[in-house]
Amino acid sequence: MNWIALGETVAVCIYQFHWTGNVEGKRKEGSGRGTNVFRQSDDSWKVVHEHLSIPTYVK
């Protein structure tokens, strides 16, 4: 995880993720990048935006 912005009331991080699971009875997996934006509100941090993307390759 890489924190790219840190403030008193706002923080932003980017990260790589990997998942595994069963889809229609078949094991599947994937990976990608994520971005989360947090805002401090009433003494707690809340996610106000999340973006997940998967790599696309041109062959």
mmCIF file of C-alpha atoms in Angstrom:
data_model
loop_
_atom_site.group_PDB
_atom_site.id
_atom_site.type_symbol
_atom_site.label_atom_id
_atom_site.label_comp_id
_atom_site.label_asym_id
_atom_site.label_seq_id
_atom_site.Cartn_x
_atom_site.Cartn_y
_atom_site.Cartn_z
ATOM 1 C CA MET A 1 0.000 0.000 0.000
ATOM 2 C CA ASN A 2 1.299 3.432 -0.940
ATOM 3 C CA TRP A 3 -0.180 6.506 0.727
ATOM 4 C CA ILE A 4 -0.038 9.233 -1.913
ATOM 5 C CA ALA A 5 -1.839 11.958 0.056
ATOM 6 C CA LEU A 6 -2.125 12.424 3.818
ATOM 7 C CA GLY A 7 -3.873 15.311 5.468
ATOM 8 C CA GLU A 8 -5.724 16.049 8.684
ATOM 9 C CA THR A 9 -9.103 15.178 7.144
ATOM 10 C CA VAL A 10 -8.322 13.428 3.818
ATOM 11 C CA ALA A 11 -6.067 10.500 2.853
ATOM 12 C CA VAL A 12 -5.539 8.616 -0.436
ATOM 13 C CA CYS A 13 -3.823 5.277 -1.005
ATOM 14 C CA ILE A 14 -3.086 3.066 -3.992
ATOM 15 C CA TYR A 15 -2.396 -0.673 -3.805
ATOM 16 C CA GLN A 16 -2.164 -3.969 -5.682
ATOM 17 C CA PHE A 17 -4.708 -6.706 -4.867
ATOM 18 C CA HIS A 18 -5.188 -10.391 -5.630
ATOM 19 C CA TRP A 19 -8.383 -12.407 -5.214
ATOM 20 C CA THR A 20 -9.464 -16.046 -5.473
ATOM 21 C CA GLY A 21 -12.906 -17.601 -5.283
ATOM 22 C CA ASN A 22 -15.502 -19.858 -6.852
ATOM 23 C CA VAL A 23 -17.622 -18.646 -9.751
ATOM 24 C CA GLU A 24 -20.362 -21.026 -10.873
ATOM 25 C CA GLY A 25 -18.469 -23.881 -9.192
ATOM 26 C CA LYS A 26 -15.123 -23.132 -10.861
ATOM 27 C CA ARG A 27 -12.088 -21.711 -9.102
ATOM 28 C CA LYS A 28 -11.187 -18.266 -10.442
ATOM 29 C CA GLU A 29 -8.542 -15.706 -9.558
ATOM 30 C CA GLY A 30 -7.451 -12.265 -10.600
ATOM 31 C CA SER A 31 -5.499 -9.210 -9.593
ATOM 32 C CA GLY A 32 -5.400 -5.489 -10.185
ATOM 33 C CA ARG A 33 -4.897 -2.051 -8.708
ATOM 34 C CA GLY A 34 -7.022 -0.139 -6.251
ATOM 35 C CA THR A 35 -7.378 3.453 -5.147
ATOM 36 C CA ASN A 36 -9.176 4.496 -1.967
ATOM 37 C CA VAL A 37 -10.029 8.001 -0.759
ATOM 38 C CA PHE A 38 -10.779 8.448 2.960
ATOM 39 C CA ARG A 39 -12.313 11.396 4.815
ATOM 40 C CA GLN A 40 -12.275 11.982 8.538
ATOM 41 C CA SER A 41 -15.734 12.639 9.931
ATOM 42 C CA ASP A 42 -16.888 12.636 13.550
ATOM 43 C CA ASP A 43 -13.574 11.213 14.865
ATOM 44 C CA SER A 44 -13.520 8.262 12.424
ATOM 45 C CA TRP A 45 -12.216 7.651 8.898
ATOM 46 C CA LYS A 46 -14.710 6.713 6.183
ATOM 47 C CA VAL A 47 -14.146 5.499 2.614
ATOM 48 C CA VAL A 48 -15.691 8.116 0.319
ATOM 49 C CA HIS A 49 -14.408 6.667 -2.970
ATOM 50 C CA GLU A 50 -12.954 3.363 -4.152
ATOM 51 C CA HIS A 51 -11.782 2.439 -7.637
ATOM 52 C CA LEU A 52 -10.629 -1.053 -8.660
ATOM 53 C CA SER A 53 -9.120 -1.818 -12.036
ATOM 54 C CA ILE A 54 -7.642 -4.828 -13.750
ATOM 55 C CA PRO A 55 -4.735 -4.698 -16.185
ATOM 56 C CA THR A 56 -5.547 -4.787 -19.873
ATOM 57 C CA TYR A 57 -3.042 -6.109 -22.330
ATOM 58 C CA VAL A 58 -2.853 -5.567 -26.070
ATOM 59 C CA LYS A 59 -1.528 -8.640 -27.900
#
